Short mmCIF file of C-alpha atoms in Angstrom, two decimals:
data_model
loop_
_atom_site.label_atom_id
_atom_site.label_comp_id
_atom_site.label_asym_id
_atom_site.label_seq_id
_atom_site.Cartn_x
_atom_site.Cartn_y
_atom_site.Cartn_z
CA GLY A 1 84.01 125.92 50.85
CA LEU A 2 86.79 128.32 49.93
CA GLY A 3 87.53 126.30 46.79
CA ASP A 4 84.08 127.17 45.47
CA VAL A 5 84.74 130.86 46.20
CA TYR A 6 87.98 130.89 44.21
CA LYS A 7 86.38 129.02 41.30
CA ARG A 8 83.46 131.47 41.22
CA GLN A 9 85.89 134.40 41.37
CA ALA A 10 87.80 133.09 38.36
CA GLU A 11 84.61 132.51 36.36
CA CYS A 12 83.13 135.95 36.86
CA ALA A 13 86.48 137.78 36.56
CA GLY A 14 85.55 140.62 38.91
CA SER A 15 82.02 141.19 37.67
CA CYS A 16 80.47 139.56 40.72
CA ALA A 17 82.61 140.96 43.54
CA GLU A 18 79.62 141.82 45.69
CA ASP A 19 78.25 138.26 45.51
CA ILE A 20 81.64 136.81 46.47
CA ALA A 21 82.00 139.22 49.42
CA ALA A 22 78.58 138.24 50.72
CA TYR A 23 79.41 134.53 50.35
CA LEU A 24 82.69 134.96 52.25
CA ALA A 25 80.90 136.72 55.12
CA THR A 26 78.42 133.83 55.35
CA PHE A 27 81.29 131.27 55.27
CA VAL A 28 83.12 132.97 58.16
CA VAL A 29 79.98 133.06 60.32
CA GLN A 30 79.26 129.36 59.69
CA THR A 31 82.88 128.41 60.49
CA ALA A 32 82.84 130.36 63.78
CA SER A 33 79.55 128.72 64.81
CA SER A 34 80.97 125.25 64.11
CA SER A 35 84.09 126.00 66.17
CA GLU A 36 82.01 127.17 69.15
CA ALA A 37 79.90 124.00 69.02
CA LEU A 38 83.02 121.80 68.94
CA SER A 39 84.60 123.70 71.85
CA SER A 40 81.42 123.39 73.92
CA SER A 41 81.21 119.67 73.22
CA SER A 42 84.84 119.02 74.21
CA MET A 43 84.28 120.61 77.64
CA GLN A 44 81.54 118.20 78.66
CA PRO A 45 82.64 115.74 81.42
CA VAL A 46 83.25 112.12 80.39
CA GLN A 47 81.20 109.64 82.37
CA ALA A 48 83.09 106.55 83.59
CA SER A 49 81.74 103.24 82.44
CA SER A 50 80.35 101.14 85.27
CA SER A 51 81.76 98.01 83.66
CA SER A 52 85.32 99.27 84.25
CA ALA A 53 84.92 99.59 88.03
CA ALA A 54 87.53 97.64 90.00
CA THR A 55 86.36 94.63 91.97
CA SER A 56 87.49 94.21 95.58
CA ALA A 57 88.66 91.11 97.41
CA THR A 58 86.17 89.17 99.54
CA THR A 59 86.76 88.29 103.20
CA ILE A 60 86.64 84.53 103.75
CA TYR A 61 87.98 84.26 107.31
CA ALA A 62 88.95 86.84 109.95
CA TYR A 63 89.94 85.32 113.30
CA ASN A 64 91.22 86.94 116.48
CA PHE A 65 93.30 84.33 118.36
CA GLY A 66 92.38 83.96 122.02
CA ALA A 67 89.48 86.41 121.86
CA ASN A 68 86.11 85.70 123.46
CA GLU A 69 84.10 88.14 121.38
CA ASP A 70 84.01 89.82 117.98
CA TYR A 71 86.10 92.88 117.25
CA THR A 72 85.52 95.30 114.34
CA ASP A 73 88.66 97.17 113.31
CA THR A 74 88.99 100.74 112.04
CA ASN A 75 88.51 99.55 108.44
CA GLY A 76 85.17 97.95 109.29
CA GLN A 77 86.52 94.39 109.21
CA THR A 78 85.02 92.14 111.90
CA PHE A 79 87.28 89.51 113.50
CA THR A 80 85.65 86.61 115.33
CA PRO A 81 87.10 84.15 117.88
CA GLU A 82 89.33 81.51 116.29
CA LYS A 83 88.21 78.24 114.68
CA PHE A 84 89.87 75.33 112.84
CA VAL A 85 92.96 75.34 115.10
CA ARG A 86 94.92 72.12 115.46
CA ALA A 87 97.33 72.76 118.30
CA SER A 88 100.22 70.36 118.86
CA ALA A 89 101.68 72.56 121.58
CA GLY A 90 99.73 75.78 121.53
CA GLN A 91 98.01 77.88 124.17
CA THR A 92 96.23 81.20 124.24
CA THR A 93 97.29 83.95 126.56
CA GLN A 94 96.53 87.58 127.38
CA ALA A 95 99.03 90.06 125.98
CA ASN A 96 100.15 93.26 127.71
CA ALA A 97 96.85 95.14 127.74
CA GLY A 98 96.99 98.75 126.65
CA ASN A 99 100.72 98.83 125.82
CA ILE A 100 100.57 97.90 122.13
CA THR A 101 101.80 100.63 119.75
CA GLY A 102 102.02 100.96 115.98
CA THR A 103 98.32 100.36 115.36
CA GLN A 104 94.89 101.98 115.72
CA ASP A 105 93.44 98.54 116.46
CA THR A 106 95.00 97.76 119.84
CA PRO A 107 92.20 95.35 120.90
CA LEU A 108 93.13 93.04 118.02
CA PHE A 109 96.55 92.48 119.63
CA LEU A 110 95.49 92.06 123.26
CA THR A 111 95.14 88.29 122.93
CA ASN A 112 97.21 85.79 121.02
CA ARG A 113 97.95 82.14 120.42
CA TRP A 114 101.48 80.94 121.06
CA GLY A 115 103.17 77.60 120.56
CA LYS A 116 103.09 75.35 117.50
CA TRP A 117 99.86 74.81 115.59
CA THR A 118 98.26 74.32 112.20
CA MET A 119 94.96 75.31 110.61
CA GLU A 120 92.97 73.77 107.76
CA LEU A 121 90.49 76.34 106.43
CA PRO A 122 87.78 75.07 104.04
CA VAL A 123 87.90 77.08 100.80
CA THR A 124 87.15 76.63 97.12
CA THR A 125 89.82 76.34 94.43
CA GLY A 126 91.35 79.76 93.78
CA HIS A 127 93.85 82.41 94.87
CA TYR A 128 93.89 83.91 98.36
CA ASN A 129 95.60 86.70 100.26
CA VAL A 130 96.79 85.71 103.75
CA THR A 131 97.62 88.29 106.43
CA VAL A 132 98.87 87.44 109.93
CA TYR A 133 98.85 90.02 112.73
CA THR A 134 101.34 89.51 115.53
CA VAL A 135 103.32 91.29 118.26
CA GLU A 136 106.30 90.52 120.49
CA ASP A 137 104.79 90.98 123.93
CA TYR A 138 107.18 88.88 126.01
CA PHE A 139 110.88 89.09 125.15
CA ASP A 140 113.05 92.17 125.75
CA THR A 141 115.99 91.21 123.52
CA SER A 142 116.49 89.87 120.03
CA GLY A 143 117.25 86.23 119.23
CA GLN A 144 114.81 84.85 121.81
CA ARG A 145 112.03 83.99 119.36
CA LEU A 146 112.59 82.86 115.76
CA MET A 147 109.29 81.85 114.23
CA ASN A 148 108.01 80.45 110.96
CA ILE A 149 104.60 80.94 109.37
CA SER A 150 103.52 79.43 106.06
CA ALA A 151 100.41 79.16 103.92
CA GLU A 152 100.21 76.26 101.47
CA GLY A 153 103.98 75.90 101.89
CA VAL A 154 104.65 79.56 101.04
CA HIS A 155 106.59 81.35 103.80
CA LEU A 156 105.15 84.50 105.33
CA ALA A 157 107.86 84.33 107.99
CA ASN A 158 111.10 82.36 108.08
CA ASP A 159 113.00 82.57 111.37
CA LEU A 160 111.33 85.92 112.00
CA ASP A 161 112.69 87.75 115.05
CA LEU A 162 109.83 90.05 116.05
CA TYR A 163 111.85 91.97 118.62
CA ALA A 164 114.67 92.66 116.15
CA THR A 165 112.18 93.60 113.44
CA SER A 166 109.68 95.76 115.34
CA GLY A 167 110.61 95.89 119.03
CA LYS A 168 108.53 94.91 122.02
CA ASN A 169 104.77 95.57 122.09
CA VAL A 170 104.76 96.96 118.53
CA ALA A 171 102.07 95.65 116.18
CA HIS A 172 103.40 93.79 113.16
CA SER A 173 101.70 92.22 110.15
CA LEU A 174 102.79 89.72 107.50
CA SER A 175 101.02 89.31 104.19
CA GLU A 176 101.31 87.10 101.13
CA SER A 177 99.16 87.45 97.99
CA HIS A 178 97.98 84.93 95.42
CA ILE A 179 98.30 81.81 97.55
CA PHE A 180 96.83 79.13 95.28
CA VAL A 181 94.60 76.40 96.71
CA GLU A 182 93.31 73.49 94.67
CA ASP A 183 92.38 70.86 97.29
CA ASN A 184 89.57 72.85 99.00
CA SER A 185 91.65 73.41 102.15
CA LEU A 186 93.96 76.35 102.91
CA SER A 187 96.76 74.97 105.09
CA LEU A 188 98.44 77.27 107.61
CA SER A 189 101.42 76.36 109.80
CA PHE A 190 102.81 78.20 112.83
CA ASN A 191 106.05 77.00 114.47
CA ALA A 192 109.46 78.23 115.60
CA SER A 193 113.10 77.20 115.47
CA THR A 194 113.63 79.07 118.75
CA ASP A 195 110.94 79.24 121.47
CA ASN A 196 107.36 79.44 120.06
CA ALA A 197 105.36 81.09 117.30
CA THR A 198 102.87 83.77 118.28
CA ALA A 199 99.98 85.38 116.41
CA SER A 200 97.07 87.64 117.34
CA ALA A 201 94.87 87.42 114.25
CA ILE A 202 94.60 86.23 110.68
CA LEU A 203 92.71 87.60 107.69
CA ILE A 204 92.00 85.51 104.57
CA LEU A 205 90.74 87.22 101.41
CA SER A 206 89.57 85.60 98.20
CA LEU A 207 91.04 87.29 95.13
#
């Protein structure tokens, strides 16, 4: 290094100037080469580790209330006709075909279940994301429908007025994450304090 150069210069006291000059030239060349190699190395792209890739949620249930056939939405999720419904006062009905706005998946909202009902969905112990798709397709003013939806006792909707929130024939969704189930059954409840609950589809994801 340069320390060796200075030591050698002191020892020879000017009698070896040519040797020192030659050594310095060699030192500069070696230093420049090392810098180029470091710069080249630092420009190489860093490859992401496959072990750090994020995991996605898994679809457990996807039901389209009142439907007679499967429907695959714009995200590639397939909804099948409903199962596991326990209706105390619930019926299915056809919504206003073709008039639903606020969504690219109009067919998902063309049928619904209305009334009061519950569902018990078989699952394993764990956390789940629950999404309910609904639309106000009947009333033209607010205050006519105030509905409640819960999953394992956790409220997705509490006296929800769909018309006041979204308007008529406008798609609306409700979602709640990390619903914990430990008894192997995900309990859903649909009811209303005024008129009836209404829902077009549900999507259950395992987290």
